Amino acid sequence: MGRLGLTLLLGAAVLAALLLTSTVYGTTSIPASDALAGVLLGTGMVEGEMSPLHRIVFDLRLPRALFAAVIGAGLGIVGVVLQTTTRNDLADPFLFGLSSGAAAGAVFVITVTGDVLGFWTLPLAAFFGGLVASGIVLALVHGLRTSAPEKLILAGLAVSFLFSAVTNYLIFAGDSRAAHSVIFWMLGGLGLARWETFPLVCAGLALILAYAMYRSRWLDALLTGDLTAATLGVPVQGLRFRMFFVAALATAVFVSVAGVIGFVGLMVPHIARGIAGPLHSQLVPTAAIVGAALLTGSDILSRLLLAPQELPVGIVTTSLGSVFVFLLLIRTARPRR
């Protein structure tokens, strides 16, 4: 086993420890033995009567921990894909309006229509909003008849500002009693984690992971520039469009159940490159593990910092992200010897 394999194994062990910690600690601590019993009873591995404590573990804390790991892994891979295809080290899902569109869809439901479709209303509205935002970005770029990274970024910024304005209008024009729910959802949270929607987030992760690994060689070629990639047989414009569309689908899925969680897609690729290097066959799985560990750890902090009150996880990731960007700027500003 090489150095990267050992690093990934260590990362998986850290992630497993964080998942266990997430099921044990929260607004109230649960003994590890009871947490394990709740998992075994809930999965049917052992027979017995589930107590209310066991149900808290299996119905609330375990899905929340798994959601954090899956969504963190997915956002990390989305960040890798977007940074490679746009050749922008600061690219993440929020730069392209994907999260803003999903937020606008969710806020529209919260402030205007209400739960007309029951539990699935909010995820479906956010998913549809994310797709609309990505569709507008792709339509703008297609109308310009170019796939230049800077045009994609500008179109994404324009759409992001547009949907942010729509969201703010809905907040002020809608039911003021829903303001707290809107603010918490826009800052990101895993309070909607339920077993019913777990297959949805797994599908989002599987989509972006499978496509990124399938096109890993083409992504490697993009690192050399568009002209060089084209001479190697890479359909640069088509690849950029398809990668953006797949990233948009995955992001819409994640935001539809967890809200707007910032900076994960920005930080994770940089950390993963320091571990695995630039080649995507190694970078993508590394980013998945790093992203899963980062969001799981952030979710634990969000529940412990103001316990028994829960802090939106987006505040934790944004705080970490701001420090990370400062350190990145300091490192890049140092003169090379």
XYZ file of N, CA and C in Angstrom, residues 94-189:
288
model
N -21.395 28.021 -5.093
C -22.071 29.279 -4.819
C -21.653 30.377 -5.789
N -20.519 30.174 -6.470
C -20.054 31.156 -7.437
C -20.892 31.153 -8.703
N -21.614 30.066 -8.953
C -22.333 29.906 -10.208
C -23.845 29.981 -10.061
N -24.329 30.435 -8.933
C -25.757 30.620 -8.764
C -26.530 29.357 -8.451
N -25.834 28.216 -8.337
C -26.537 26.957 -8.102
C -27.227 26.969 -6.743
N -26.500 27.383 -5.732
C -27.079 27.414 -4.392
C -28.104 28.527 -4.249
N -27.863 29.657 -4.910
C -28.813 30.774 -4.827
C -30.159 30.390 -5.427
N -30.138 29.659 -6.542
C -31.387 29.218 -7.144
C -32.146 28.262 -6.250
N -31.419 27.310 -5.655
C -32.063 26.370 -4.742
C -32.620 27.094 -3.523
N -31.879 28.067 -3.020
C -32.358 28.836 -1.866
C -33.638 29.590 -2.207
N -33.696 30.177 -3.399
C -34.890 30.917 -3.800
C -36.103 29.995 -3.881
N -35.909 28.779 -4.411
C -37.013 27.827 -4.474
C -37.522 27.444 -3.103
N -36.609 27.195 -2.186
C -37.012 26.819 -0.832
C -37.694 27.968 -0.104
N -37.154 29.175 -0.236
C -37.743 30.332 0.440
C -39.127 30.629 -0.113
N -39.330 30.411 -1.415
C -40.656 30.612 -2.009
C -41.683 29.697 -1.347
N -41.302 28.455 -1.097
C -42.204 27.514 -0.440
C -42.473 27.937 1.001
N -41.418 28.322 1.714
C -41.560 28.663 3.129
C -42.431 29.900 3.321
N -42.261 30.904 2.468
C -42.923 32.189 2.682
C -44.232 32.353 1.920
N -44.461 31.564 0.861
C -45.623 31.789 0.002
C -46.580 30.603 -0.017
N -46.127 29.465 -0.482
C -47.052 28.358 -0.753
C -47.301 27.456 0.447
N -46.289 27.262 1.291
C -46.427 26.310 2.378
C -46.201 24.880 1.886
N -46.388 23.913 2.762
C -46.107 22.507 2.455
C -47.262 21.881 1.681
N -47.414 22.307 0.422
C -48.534 21.804 -0.376
C -48.355 20.338 -0.764
N -47.106 19.877 -0.783
C -46.834 18.477 -1.133
C -46.322 17.682 0.060
N -46.548 18.210 1.247
C -46.105 17.505 2.435
C -44.606 17.611 2.643
N -44.008 16.550 3.153
C -42.596 16.559 3.525
C -41.685 16.863 2.345
N -42.081 16.445 1.145
C -41.229 16.589 -0.033
C -41.307 17.970 -0.666
N -42.153 18.856 -0.166
C -42.335 20.161 -0.792
C -41.035 20.958 -0.827
N -40.370 21.086 0.314
C -39.160 21.896 0.402
C -38.021 21.331 -0.451
N -37.701 20.035 -0.335
C -36.631 19.502 -1.204
C -36.922 19.653 -2.691
N -38.159 19.403 -3.099
C -38.487 19.500 -4.517
C -38.391 20.942 -5.013
N -38.869 21.900 -4.211
C -38.796 23.303 -4.616
C -37.343 23.768 -4.727
N -36.514 23.382 -3.759
C -35.102 23.764 -3.815
C -34.404 23.115 -5.004
N -34.720 21.853 -5.265
C -34.124 21.149 -6.407
C -34.514 21.839 -7.714
N -35.778 22.180 -7.847
C -36.241 22.850 -9.061
C -35.578 24.216 -9.207
N -35.434 24.959 -8.110
C -34.771 26.258 -8.167
C -33.329 26.149 -8.613
N -32.617 25.129 -8.113
C -31.238 24.919 -8.538
C -31.139 24.591 -10.012
N -32.081 23.778 -10.525
C -32.071 23.439 -11.944
C -32.365 24.664 -12.808
N -33.294 25.506 -12.362
C -33.603 26.723 -13.115
C -32.376 27.630 -13.190
N -31.678 27.787 -12.062
C -30.484 28.634 -12.047
C -29.413 28.086 -12.988
N -29.165 26.780 -12.925
C -28.152 26.188 -13.799
C -28.571 26.291 -15.256
N -29.868 26.140 -15.528
C -30.351 26.271 -16.898
C -30.131 27.666 -17.456
N -30.347 28.688 -16.620
C -30.128 30.064 -17.066
C -28.648 30.304 -17.366
N -27.772 29.785 -16.483
C -26.329 29.947 -16.712
C -25.918 29.298 -18.025
N -26.356 28.069 -18.239
C -25.998 27.361 -19.469
C -26.579 28.047 -20.696
N -27.808 28.572 -20.577
C -28.418 29.280 -21.703
C -27.644 30.551 -22.040
N -27.197 31.274 -21.011
C -26.413 32.486 -21.247
C -25.106 32.164 -21.960
N -24.413 31.143 -21.469
C -23.133 30.782 -22.067
C -23.335 30.258 -23.491
N -24.391 29.458 -23.683
C -24.669 28.939 -25.022
C -25.015 30.071 -25.988
N -25.744 31.080 -25.497
C -26.079 32.209 -26.353
C -24.858 32.993 -26.776
N -23.825 32.998 -25.914
C -22.578 33.673 -26.265
C -21.709 32.835 -27.192
N -22.126 31.568 -27.409
C -21.406 30.634 -28.291
C -19.944 30.493 -27.879
N -19.737 30.336 -26.578
C -18.393 30.141 -26.063
C -18.468 29.345 -24.782
N -17.395 28.621 -24.483
C -17.322 27.906 -23.206
C -16.157 28.418 -22.373
N -15.704 29.641 -22.679
C -14.572 30.204 -21.953
C -14.878 30.250 -20.465
N -13.925 29.855 -19.632
C -14.181 29.807 -18.177
C -14.632 31.138 -17.611
N -14.036 32.242 -18.087
C -14.402 33.539 -17.524
C -15.843 33.903 -17.853
N -16.346 33.482 -19.020
C -17.742 33.748 -19.369
C -18.685 32.932 -18.483
N -18.286 31.693 -18.207
C -19.096 30.845 -17.332
C -19.177 31.437 -15.936
N -18.066 31.954 -15.444
C -18.038 32.549 -14.109
C -18.889 33.812 -14.058
N -18.778 34.663 -15.078
C -19.567 35.892 -15.103
C -21.061 35.584 -15.176
N -21.436 34.609 -16.004
C -22.845 34.220 -16.089
C -23.331 33.688 -14.753
N -22.502 32.893 -14.096
C -22.877 32.363 -12.790
C -23.048 33.444 -11.747
N -22.156 34.421 -11.741
C -22.276 35.525 -10.791
C -23.555 36.318 -11.034
N -23.863 36.568 -12.300
C -25.081 37.316 -12.624
C -26.319 36.573 -12.132
N -26.368 35.265 -12.359
C -27.511 34.461 -11.917
C -27.557 34.399 -10.392
N -26.394 34.319 -9.764
C -26.352 34.277 -8.298
C -26.927 35.563 -7.702
N -26.546 36.709 -8.247
C -27.079 37.981 -7.762
C -28.580 38.072 -8.016
N -29.022 37.578 -9.178
C -30.444 37.625 -9.515
C -31.272 36.833 -8.505
N -30.875 35.603 -8.229
C -31.655 34.778 -7.319
C -31.501 35.223 -5.868
N -30.379 35.828 -5.527
C -30.248 36.407 -4.184
C -31.236 37.545 -3.994
N -31.413 38.351 -5.046
C -32.393 39.436 -4.975
C -33.810 38.892 -4.850
N -34.109 37.825 -5.607
C -35.431 37.199 -5.508
C -35.661 36.658 -4.097
N -34.652 36.026 -3.542
C -34.772 35.464 -2.182
C -35.024 36.561 -1.163
N -34.256 37.634 -1.238
C -34.443 38.742 -0.293
C -35.829 39.362 -0.429
N -36.317 39.494 -1.658
C -37.668 40.032 -1.860
C -38.708 39.124 -1.207
N -38.573 37.820 -1.394
C -39.530 36.880 -0.811
C -39.516 36.941 0.710
N -38.329 37.135 1.271
C -38.223 37.204 2.735
C -38.980 38.410 3.272
N -38.829 39.556 2.624
C -39.460 40.778 3.121
C -40.936 40.858 2.746
N -41.315 40.259 1.620
C -42.706 40.338 1.180
C -43.555 39.210 1.729
N -42.919 38.139 2.202
C -43.661 36.976 2.663
C -44.050 37.070 4.127
N -44.434 35.932 4.669
C -44.873 35.836 6.056
C -43.685 36.044 6.978
N -43.742 37.097 7.800
C -42.627 37.401 8.689
C -42.418 36.327 9.741
N -43.449 35.548 10.037
C -43.313 34.493 11.036
C -42.402 33.370 10.561
N -42.202 33.295 9.239
C -41.338 32.249 8.696
C -39.889 32.703 8.577
N -39.583 33.924 9.048
C -38.240 34.475 8.854
C -37.165 33.612 9.512
N -37.463 33.106 10.706
C -36.467 32.298 11.402
C -36.152 31.032 10.624
N -37.177 30.370 10.107
C -36.958 29.157 9.307
C -36.162 29.470 8.053
N -36.460 30.606 7.433
C -35.753 30.994 6.210
C -34.283 31.240 6.495
N -33.996 31.999 7.545
C -32.612 32.336 7.873
C -31.829 31.077 8.213
N -32.431 30.186 9.015
C -31.725 28.963 9.383
C -31.454 28.118 8.146
N -32.432 28.030 7.236
C -32.251 27.208 6.043
C -31.206 27.811 5.114
N -31.193 29.135 4.958
C -30.220 29.780 4.085
C -28.805 29.675 4.620
N -28.649 29.511 5.922
C -27.314 29.356 6.508
C -26.884 27.898 6.566
N -27.736 27.012 6.164
C -27.375 25.601 6.105
C -27.652 24.878 7.397
N -28.170 23.672 7.286
C -28.453 22.854 8.452
C -28.836 21.452 8.025
